[in-house]
Coordinates of C-alpha atoms in Angstrom, one line a residue:
M1 CA 3.5 0.1 21.6
E2 CA 5.0 -3.1 20.7
I3 CA 8.6 -3.8 20.6
S4 CA 8.6 -4.6 16.8
Q5 CA 7.2 -1.1 16.1
L6 CA 9.9 0.6 18.4
I7 CA 12.5 -1.5 16.2
I8 CA 11.0 0.0 13.0
I9 CA 10.9 3.5 14.3
A10 CA 14.5 3.1 15.4
L11 CA 15.8 1.5 12.0
I12 CA 13.9 4.2 10.0
S13 CA 15.6 6.9 11.9
L14 CA 19.0 5.1 11.3
N15 CA 18.2 4.7 7.7
L16 CA 17.3 8.6 7.5
L17 CA 20.3 9.6 9.9
I18 CA 23.2 8.0 8.4
P19 CA 22.6 9.2 4.9
L20 CA 22.6 12.8 6.2
I21 CA 25.6 12.4 8.5
F22 CA 27.6 11.2 5.5
C23 CA 26.6 13.6 3.2
I24 CA 27.0 16.6 6.0
K25 CA 29.9 15.6 8.1
L26 CA 32.0 13.1 6.7
N27 CA 31.7 13.9 2.9
N28 CA 31.4 17.6 3.3
N29 CA 28.8 17.9 0.6
F30 CA 27.5 21.1 2.2
S31 CA 30.0 23.9 2.9
K32 CA 30.1 27.9 2.8
D33 CA 31.3 27.4 -1.0
G34 CA 28.1 25.6 -2.0
V35 CA 26.7 22.3 -2.5
K36 CA 29.4 19.7 -3.7
I37 CA 27.3 17.2 -5.8
D38 CA 29.0 13.9 -5.9
H39 CA 27.8 10.3 -6.1
I40 CA 27.3 9.8 -2.5
L41 CA 25.0 12.7 -2.1
L42 CA 22.9 11.7 -5.3
F43 CA 22.7 8.1 -4.1
S44 CA 21.8 9.2 -0.5
A45 CA 19.0 11.6 -1.9
A46 CA 17.8 8.7 -3.9
F47 CA 18.0 6.1 -0.9
I48 CA 15.8 8.3 1.2
F49 CA 13.3 9.2 -1.3
Y50 CA 12.9 5.6 -2.9
W51 CA 13.6 3.4 -0.2
I52 CA 12.8 5.0 3.1
F53 CA 9.9 7.6 2.4
P54 CA 7.5 5.0 1.1
I55 CA 7.6 3.0 4.4
L56 CA 7.8 6.4 6.3
F57 CA 4.6 7.7 4.5
G58 CA 3.0 4.2 5.1
L59 CA 3.5 4.1 8.8
I60 CA 2.5 7.9 9.6
R61 CA -0.2 8.2 7.0
L62 CA 1.0 11.6 5.7
F63 CA -1.4 11.2 2.9
E64 CA -4.2 9.5 4.7
Y65 CA -6.9 11.8 3.2
E66 CA -5.9 11.7 -0.3
P67 CA -7.9 9.3 -2.4
S68 CA -5.5 8.2 -4.5
M69 CA -3.5 6.8 -1.7
N70 CA -6.0 4.5 -0.3
E71 CA -4.9 1.5 -2.3
Y72 CA -1.3 2.2 -1.2
Y73 CA -2.2 2.1 2.5
Q74 CA -4.3 -1.1 2.0
I75 CA -1.4 -2.9 0.7
F76 CA 0.9 -1.4 3.2
D77 CA -1.3 -2.6 5.8
Q78 CA -1.0 -6.3 5.0
I79 CA 3.0 -6.1 5.6
N80 CA 4.1 -7.8 8.3
D81 CA 6.4 -6.0 11.0
Y82 CA 8.6 -8.4 10.7
V83 CA 9.3 -8.1 7.1
L84 CA 9.5 -4.1 7.4
I85 CA 12.2 -4.9 10.1
K86 CA 14.2 -7.2 7.6
Y87 CA 13.6 -4.7 4.8
L88 CA 15.1 -1.9 6.9
L89 CA 17.9 -3.6 8.0
I90 CA 18.8 -4.9 4.4
S91 CA 18.6 -1.3 3.3
L92 CA 20.8 0.0 5.9
F93 CA 23.1 -2.4 5.2
C94 CA 23.2 -1.9 1.3
Y95 CA 23.5 2.0 2.0
M96 CA 26.5 1.2 4.4
S97 CA 28.0 -1.1 1.8
F98 CA 27.8 1.6 -1.0
V99 CA 29.3 4.4 1.0
I100 CA 32.2 2.3 2.7
G101 CA 32.9 1.0 -0.8
S102 CA 32.9 4.5 -2.1
F103 CA 35.8 5.5 0.4
F104 CA 37.8 2.4 -0.3

């Protein structure tokens, strides 16, 4: 496994874990009383679903045997690892900017 692939895995992990930590621990969206729906929870869910899952699905090939995903995988395979690293760094920075700005 190349170093760029390890960096991509680490960045995807951070992009998944940091929103979960913010929602569960720091913002207390989940408690015994129920789920507190606010802007941080909604942004975090959309961030993971729209920004991170497409990259994750492209890497792990979850829907590889689905014929409708063939075109997506062909396009995804043309993306350079360094472009993915830049994308994941920028997405993490955008998420952190939103949450930090929200607390201030």
